[in-house]
mmCIF file of C-alpha atoms in Angstrom:
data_model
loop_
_atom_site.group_PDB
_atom_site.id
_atom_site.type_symbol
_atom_site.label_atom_id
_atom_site.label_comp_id
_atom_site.label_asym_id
_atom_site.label_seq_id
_atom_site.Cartn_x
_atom_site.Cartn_y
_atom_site.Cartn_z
ATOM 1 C CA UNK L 1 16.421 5.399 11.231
ATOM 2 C CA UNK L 2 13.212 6.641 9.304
ATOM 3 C CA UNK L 3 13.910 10.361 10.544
ATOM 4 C CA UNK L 4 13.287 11.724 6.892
ATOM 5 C CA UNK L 5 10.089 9.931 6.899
ATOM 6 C CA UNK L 6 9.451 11.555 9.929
ATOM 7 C CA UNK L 7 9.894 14.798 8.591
ATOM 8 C CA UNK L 8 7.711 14.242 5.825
ATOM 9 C CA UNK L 9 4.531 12.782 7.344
ATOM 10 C CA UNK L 10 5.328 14.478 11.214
ATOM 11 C CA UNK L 11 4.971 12.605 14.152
ATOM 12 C CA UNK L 12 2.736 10.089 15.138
ATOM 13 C CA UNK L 13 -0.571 11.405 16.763
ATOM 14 C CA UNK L 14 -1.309 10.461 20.134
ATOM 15 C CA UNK L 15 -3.193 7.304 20.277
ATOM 16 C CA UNK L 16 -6.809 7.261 19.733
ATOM 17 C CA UNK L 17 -9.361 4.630 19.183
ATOM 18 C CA UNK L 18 -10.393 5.057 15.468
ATOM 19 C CA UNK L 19 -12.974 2.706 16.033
ATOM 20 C CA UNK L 20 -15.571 4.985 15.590
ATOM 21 C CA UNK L 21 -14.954 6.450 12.374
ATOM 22 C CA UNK L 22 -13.729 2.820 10.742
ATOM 23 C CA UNK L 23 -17.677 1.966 11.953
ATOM 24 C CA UNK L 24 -19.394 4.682 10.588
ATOM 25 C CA UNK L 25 -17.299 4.555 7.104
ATOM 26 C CA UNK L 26 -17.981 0.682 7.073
ATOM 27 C CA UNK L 27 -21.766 1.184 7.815
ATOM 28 C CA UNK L 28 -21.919 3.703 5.143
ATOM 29 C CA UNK L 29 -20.658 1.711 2.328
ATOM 30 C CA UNK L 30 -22.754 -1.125 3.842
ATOM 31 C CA UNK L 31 -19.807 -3.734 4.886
ATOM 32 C CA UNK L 32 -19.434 -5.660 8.033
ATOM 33 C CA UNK L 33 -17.601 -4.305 10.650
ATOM 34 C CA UNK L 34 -15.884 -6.352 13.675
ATOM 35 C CA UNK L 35 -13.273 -5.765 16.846
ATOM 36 C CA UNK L 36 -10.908 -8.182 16.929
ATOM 37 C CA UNK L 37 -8.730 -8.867 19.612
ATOM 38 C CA UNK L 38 -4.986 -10.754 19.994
ATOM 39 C CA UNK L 39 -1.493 -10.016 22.271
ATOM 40 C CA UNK L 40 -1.011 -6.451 20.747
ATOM 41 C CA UNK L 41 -4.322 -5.316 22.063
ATOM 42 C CA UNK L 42 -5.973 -6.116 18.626
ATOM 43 C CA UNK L 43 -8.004 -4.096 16.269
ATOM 44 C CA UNK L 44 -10.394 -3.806 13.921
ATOM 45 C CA UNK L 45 -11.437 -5.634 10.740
ATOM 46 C CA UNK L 46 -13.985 -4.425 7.899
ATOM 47 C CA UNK L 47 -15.220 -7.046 5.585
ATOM 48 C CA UNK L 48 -16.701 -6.310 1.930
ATOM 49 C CA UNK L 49 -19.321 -7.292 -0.201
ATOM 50 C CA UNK L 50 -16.093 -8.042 -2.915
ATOM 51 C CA UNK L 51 -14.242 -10.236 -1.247
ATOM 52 C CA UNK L 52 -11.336 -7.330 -0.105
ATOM 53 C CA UNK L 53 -11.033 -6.532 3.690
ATOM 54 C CA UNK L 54 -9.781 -3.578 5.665
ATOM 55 C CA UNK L 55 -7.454 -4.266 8.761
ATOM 56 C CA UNK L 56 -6.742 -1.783 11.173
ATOM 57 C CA UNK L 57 -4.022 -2.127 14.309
ATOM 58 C CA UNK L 58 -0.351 -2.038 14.798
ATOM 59 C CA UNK L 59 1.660 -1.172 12.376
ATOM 60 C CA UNK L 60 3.436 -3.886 10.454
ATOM 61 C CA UNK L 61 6.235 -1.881 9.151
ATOM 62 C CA UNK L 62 8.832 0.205 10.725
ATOM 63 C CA UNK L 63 8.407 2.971 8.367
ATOM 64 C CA UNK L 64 4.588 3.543 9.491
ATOM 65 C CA UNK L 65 4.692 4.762 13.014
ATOM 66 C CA UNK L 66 1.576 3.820 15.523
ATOM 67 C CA UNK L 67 -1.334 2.346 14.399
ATOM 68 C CA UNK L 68 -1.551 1.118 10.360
ATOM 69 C CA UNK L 69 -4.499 0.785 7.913
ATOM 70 C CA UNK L 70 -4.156 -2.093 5.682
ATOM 71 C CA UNK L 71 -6.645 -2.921 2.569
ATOM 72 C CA UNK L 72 -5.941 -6.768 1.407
ATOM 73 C CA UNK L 73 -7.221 -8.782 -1.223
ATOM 74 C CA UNK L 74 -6.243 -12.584 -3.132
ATOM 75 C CA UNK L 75 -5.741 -11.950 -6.382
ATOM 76 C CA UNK L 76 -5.565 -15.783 -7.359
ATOM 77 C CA UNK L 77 -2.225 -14.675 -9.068
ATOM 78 C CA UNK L 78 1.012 -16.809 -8.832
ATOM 79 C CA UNK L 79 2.768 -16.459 -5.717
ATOM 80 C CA UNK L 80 5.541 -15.595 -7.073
ATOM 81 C CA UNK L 81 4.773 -12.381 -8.580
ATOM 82 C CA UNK L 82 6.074 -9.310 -6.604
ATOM 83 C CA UNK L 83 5.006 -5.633 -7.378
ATOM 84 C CA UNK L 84 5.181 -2.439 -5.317
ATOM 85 C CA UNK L 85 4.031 0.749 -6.201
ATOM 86 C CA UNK L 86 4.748 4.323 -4.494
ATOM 87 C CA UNK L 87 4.880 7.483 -5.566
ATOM 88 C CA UNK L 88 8.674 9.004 -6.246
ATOM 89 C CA UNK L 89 9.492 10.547 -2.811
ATOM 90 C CA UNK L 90 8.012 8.227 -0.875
ATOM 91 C CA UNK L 91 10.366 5.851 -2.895
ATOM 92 C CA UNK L 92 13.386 7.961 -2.465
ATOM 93 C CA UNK L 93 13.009 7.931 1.170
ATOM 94 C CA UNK L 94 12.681 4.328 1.707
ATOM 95 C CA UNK L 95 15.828 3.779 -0.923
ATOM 96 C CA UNK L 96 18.235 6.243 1.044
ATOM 97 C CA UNK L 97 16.900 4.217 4.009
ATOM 98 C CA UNK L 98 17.968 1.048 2.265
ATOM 99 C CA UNK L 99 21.381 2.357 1.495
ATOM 100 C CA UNK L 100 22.099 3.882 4.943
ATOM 101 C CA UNK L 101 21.460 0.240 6.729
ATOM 102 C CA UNK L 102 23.448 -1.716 3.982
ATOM 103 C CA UNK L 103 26.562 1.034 4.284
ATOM 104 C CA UNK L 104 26.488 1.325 8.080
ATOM 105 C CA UNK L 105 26.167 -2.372 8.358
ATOM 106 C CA UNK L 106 28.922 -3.069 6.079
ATOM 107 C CA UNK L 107 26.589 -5.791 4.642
ATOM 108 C CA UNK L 108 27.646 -7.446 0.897
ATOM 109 C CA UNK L 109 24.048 -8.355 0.831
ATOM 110 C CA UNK L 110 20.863 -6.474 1.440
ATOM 111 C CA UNK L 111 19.412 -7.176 4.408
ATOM 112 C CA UNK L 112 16.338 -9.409 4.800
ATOM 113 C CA UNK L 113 15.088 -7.873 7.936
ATOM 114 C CA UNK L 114 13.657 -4.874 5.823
ATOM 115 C CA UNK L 115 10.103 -5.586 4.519
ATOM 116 C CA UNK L 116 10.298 -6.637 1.146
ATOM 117 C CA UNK L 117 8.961 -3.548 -0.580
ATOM 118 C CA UNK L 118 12.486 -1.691 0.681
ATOM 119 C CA UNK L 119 14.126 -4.611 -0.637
ATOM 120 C CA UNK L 120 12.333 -4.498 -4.012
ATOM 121 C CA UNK L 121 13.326 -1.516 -4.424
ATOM 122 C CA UNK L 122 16.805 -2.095 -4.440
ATOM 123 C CA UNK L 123 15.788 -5.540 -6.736
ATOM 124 C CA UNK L 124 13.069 -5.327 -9.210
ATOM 125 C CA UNK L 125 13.111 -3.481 -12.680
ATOM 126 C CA UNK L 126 11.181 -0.100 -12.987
ATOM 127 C CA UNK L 127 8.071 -0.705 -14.929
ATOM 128 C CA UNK L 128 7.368 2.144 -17.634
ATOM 129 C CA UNK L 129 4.736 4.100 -16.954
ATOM 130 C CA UNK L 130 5.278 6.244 -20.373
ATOM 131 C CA UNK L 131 2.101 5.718 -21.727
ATOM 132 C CA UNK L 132 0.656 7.232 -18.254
ATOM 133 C CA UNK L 133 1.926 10.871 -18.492
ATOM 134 C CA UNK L 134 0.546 11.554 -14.793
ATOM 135 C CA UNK L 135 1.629 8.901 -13.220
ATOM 136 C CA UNK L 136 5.101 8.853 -15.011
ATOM 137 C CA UNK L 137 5.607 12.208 -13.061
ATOM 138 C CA UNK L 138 4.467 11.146 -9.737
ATOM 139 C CA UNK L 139 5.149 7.435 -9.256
ATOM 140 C CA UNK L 140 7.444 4.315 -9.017
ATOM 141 C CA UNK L 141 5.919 0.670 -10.059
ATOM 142 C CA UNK L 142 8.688 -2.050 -9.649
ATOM 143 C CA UNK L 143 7.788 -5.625 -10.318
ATOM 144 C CA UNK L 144 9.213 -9.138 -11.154
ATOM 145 C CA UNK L 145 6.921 -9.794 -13.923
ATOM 146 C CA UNK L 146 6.359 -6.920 -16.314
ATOM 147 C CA UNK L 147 3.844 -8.712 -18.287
ATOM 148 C CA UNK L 148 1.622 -8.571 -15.494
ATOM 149 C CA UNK L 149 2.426 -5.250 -14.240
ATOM 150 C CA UNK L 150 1.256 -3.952 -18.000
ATOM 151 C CA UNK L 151 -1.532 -5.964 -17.829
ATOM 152 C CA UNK L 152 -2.799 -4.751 -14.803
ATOM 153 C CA UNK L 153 -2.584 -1.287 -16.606
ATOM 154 C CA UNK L 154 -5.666 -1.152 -18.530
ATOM 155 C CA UNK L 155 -7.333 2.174 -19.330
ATOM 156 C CA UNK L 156 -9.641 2.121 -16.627
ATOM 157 C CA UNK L 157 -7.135 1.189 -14.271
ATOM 158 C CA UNK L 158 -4.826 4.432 -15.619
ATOM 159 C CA UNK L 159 -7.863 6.349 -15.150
ATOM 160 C CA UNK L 160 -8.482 5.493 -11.650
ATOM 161 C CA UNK L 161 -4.961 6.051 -10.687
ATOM 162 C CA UNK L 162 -3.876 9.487 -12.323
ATOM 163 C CA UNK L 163 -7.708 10.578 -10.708
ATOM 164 C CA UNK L 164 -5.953 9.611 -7.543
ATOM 165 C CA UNK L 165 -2.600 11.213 -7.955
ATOM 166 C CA UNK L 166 -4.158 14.241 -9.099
ATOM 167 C CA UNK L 167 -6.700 14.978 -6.013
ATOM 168 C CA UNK L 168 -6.341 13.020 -2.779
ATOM 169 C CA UNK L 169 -2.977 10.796 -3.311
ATOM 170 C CA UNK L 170 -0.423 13.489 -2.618
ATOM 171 C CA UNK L 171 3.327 13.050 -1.963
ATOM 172 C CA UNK L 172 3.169 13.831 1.533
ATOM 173 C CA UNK L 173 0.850 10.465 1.945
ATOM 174 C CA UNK L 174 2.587 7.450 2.957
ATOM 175 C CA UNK L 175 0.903 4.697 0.781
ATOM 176 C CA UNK L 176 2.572 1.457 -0.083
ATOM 177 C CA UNK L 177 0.777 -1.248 -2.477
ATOM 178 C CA UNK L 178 2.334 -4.001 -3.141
ATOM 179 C CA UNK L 179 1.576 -7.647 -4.556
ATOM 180 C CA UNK L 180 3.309 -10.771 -2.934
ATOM 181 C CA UNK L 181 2.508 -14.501 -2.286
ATOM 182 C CA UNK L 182 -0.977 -13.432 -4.509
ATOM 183 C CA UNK L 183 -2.323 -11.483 -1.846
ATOM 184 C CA UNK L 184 -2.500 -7.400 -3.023
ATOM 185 C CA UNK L 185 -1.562 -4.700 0.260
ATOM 186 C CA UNK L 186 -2.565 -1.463 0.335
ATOM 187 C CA UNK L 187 -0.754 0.038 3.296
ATOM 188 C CA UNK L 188 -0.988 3.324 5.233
ATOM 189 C CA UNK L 189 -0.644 5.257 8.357
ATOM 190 C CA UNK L 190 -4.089 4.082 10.384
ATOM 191 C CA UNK L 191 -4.501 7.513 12.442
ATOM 192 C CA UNK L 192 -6.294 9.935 12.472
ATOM 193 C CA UNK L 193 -8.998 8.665 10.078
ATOM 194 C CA UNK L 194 -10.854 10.547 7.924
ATOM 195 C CA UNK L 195 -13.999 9.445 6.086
ATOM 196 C CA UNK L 196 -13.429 11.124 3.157
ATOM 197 C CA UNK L 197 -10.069 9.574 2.726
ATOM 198 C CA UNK L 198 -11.504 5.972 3.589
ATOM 199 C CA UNK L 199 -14.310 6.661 0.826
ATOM 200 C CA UNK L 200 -11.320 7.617 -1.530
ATOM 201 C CA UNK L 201 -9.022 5.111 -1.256
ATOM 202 C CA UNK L 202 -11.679 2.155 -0.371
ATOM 203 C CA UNK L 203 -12.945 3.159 -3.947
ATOM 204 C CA UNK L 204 -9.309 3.052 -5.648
ATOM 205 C CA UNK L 205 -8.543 -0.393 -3.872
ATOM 206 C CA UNK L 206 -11.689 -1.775 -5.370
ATOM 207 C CA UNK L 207 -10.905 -0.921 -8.656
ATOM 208 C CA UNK L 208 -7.431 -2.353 -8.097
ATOM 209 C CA UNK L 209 -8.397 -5.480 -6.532
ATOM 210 C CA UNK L 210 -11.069 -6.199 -9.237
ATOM 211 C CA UNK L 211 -8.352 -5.444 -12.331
ATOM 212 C CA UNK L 212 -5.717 -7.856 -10.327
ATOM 213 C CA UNK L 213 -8.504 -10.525 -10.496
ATOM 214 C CA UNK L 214 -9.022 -10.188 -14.034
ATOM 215 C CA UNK L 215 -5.384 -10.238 -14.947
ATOM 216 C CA UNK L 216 -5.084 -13.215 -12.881
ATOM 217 C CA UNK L 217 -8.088 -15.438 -14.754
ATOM 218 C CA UNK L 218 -6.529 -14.323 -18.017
ATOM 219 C CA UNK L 219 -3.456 -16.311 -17.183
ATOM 220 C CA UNK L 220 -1.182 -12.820 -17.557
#
């Protein structure tokens, strides 16, 4: 399973502690940075200035291999609002995945073993991103509550995101971010790290967290 996302991101690199670059980053933009420890061998947890956090340590998700980097934040938004958003192949992959383990399963029902991003996927309405040329192109935002979704899309926010899609988020990036029980995800592969990639996407999830918050006092 997952071999196509194999061949689009490669292999997993040999294990490595990332420790030292999470630090420096974290140091740099003046956060607090801890090692934390549990049964898996633990990890390592950054903790801003905004209320976000960064987690690093095994991966959550079958469709990130090794180690994952995860960027949370409460939004204070209803718990029962559900968005993911992906860029198109990224999206295609995970669908075909979808299909593959309902058809060789013979399931009438998808399965709810998959993390619920695959299985939004398959559930949620498309939200339009038509008024976002750039982002029309590139990516897929699914969500339960389109009021919300179009909220969240402000100008800034558009701004923010087509910057992204046109410099440092490229397809061959596996980046989930999704919205569920209030808390926002941002989820990647957590090696090797790069600075200038945590700089980059530490600034987009900031952006992102802060617009969620402000949809969510509104009352979207």
């Amino acid at each position: 399973m997952f071999a196509s996302l194999k061949r689009l991101i490669g292999s997993a690199p040999a294990s490595r502690d990332e420790g030292v670059v999470l630090g420096a980053w974290a140091k740099s933009e003046g956060f607090a940075f801890k090692r934390v420890k549990d049964k898996t061998g633990g990890g390592y947890v950054v903790e801003t200035k905004e209320g976000w956090r960064v987690e690093w340590g095994g991966s959550q998700r079958s469709y990130i291999a090794g180690q994952e980097l995860r960027f949370r934040c409460d939004t204070g938004l209803p718990g029962d609002v559900q968005m993911v958003m992906l860029s198109r192949v990224l999206a295609q992959l995970l669908e075909s995945e979808v299909f593959s383990s309902f058809t060789n399963a013979m399931q009438t029902q998808i399965d709810n073993t998959l993390p619920d991003e695959m299985r939004w996927l398959a559930m949620h309405p498309k939200v339009s991103l038509s008024a976002a040329a750039v982002l029309a192109k590139r990516f897929v935002l699914l969500a339960n509550a389109e009021t919300v979704a179009q909220a969240w899309l402000d100008a800034e926010m558009v701004r923010a995101l087509e910057e992204a899609a046109t410099t440092w988020w490229t397809d061959s990036l596996l980046l989930v971010l999704t919205v569920n029980r209030g808390m926002l995800t941002l989820r990647m592969p957590g090696q090797p790290l790069e600075p200038g990639q945590l700089h980059m996407v530490g600034q987009l999830f900031s952006v992102i967290a802060r617009r969620m918050r402000e949809v969510a006092n509104a009352g979207a």
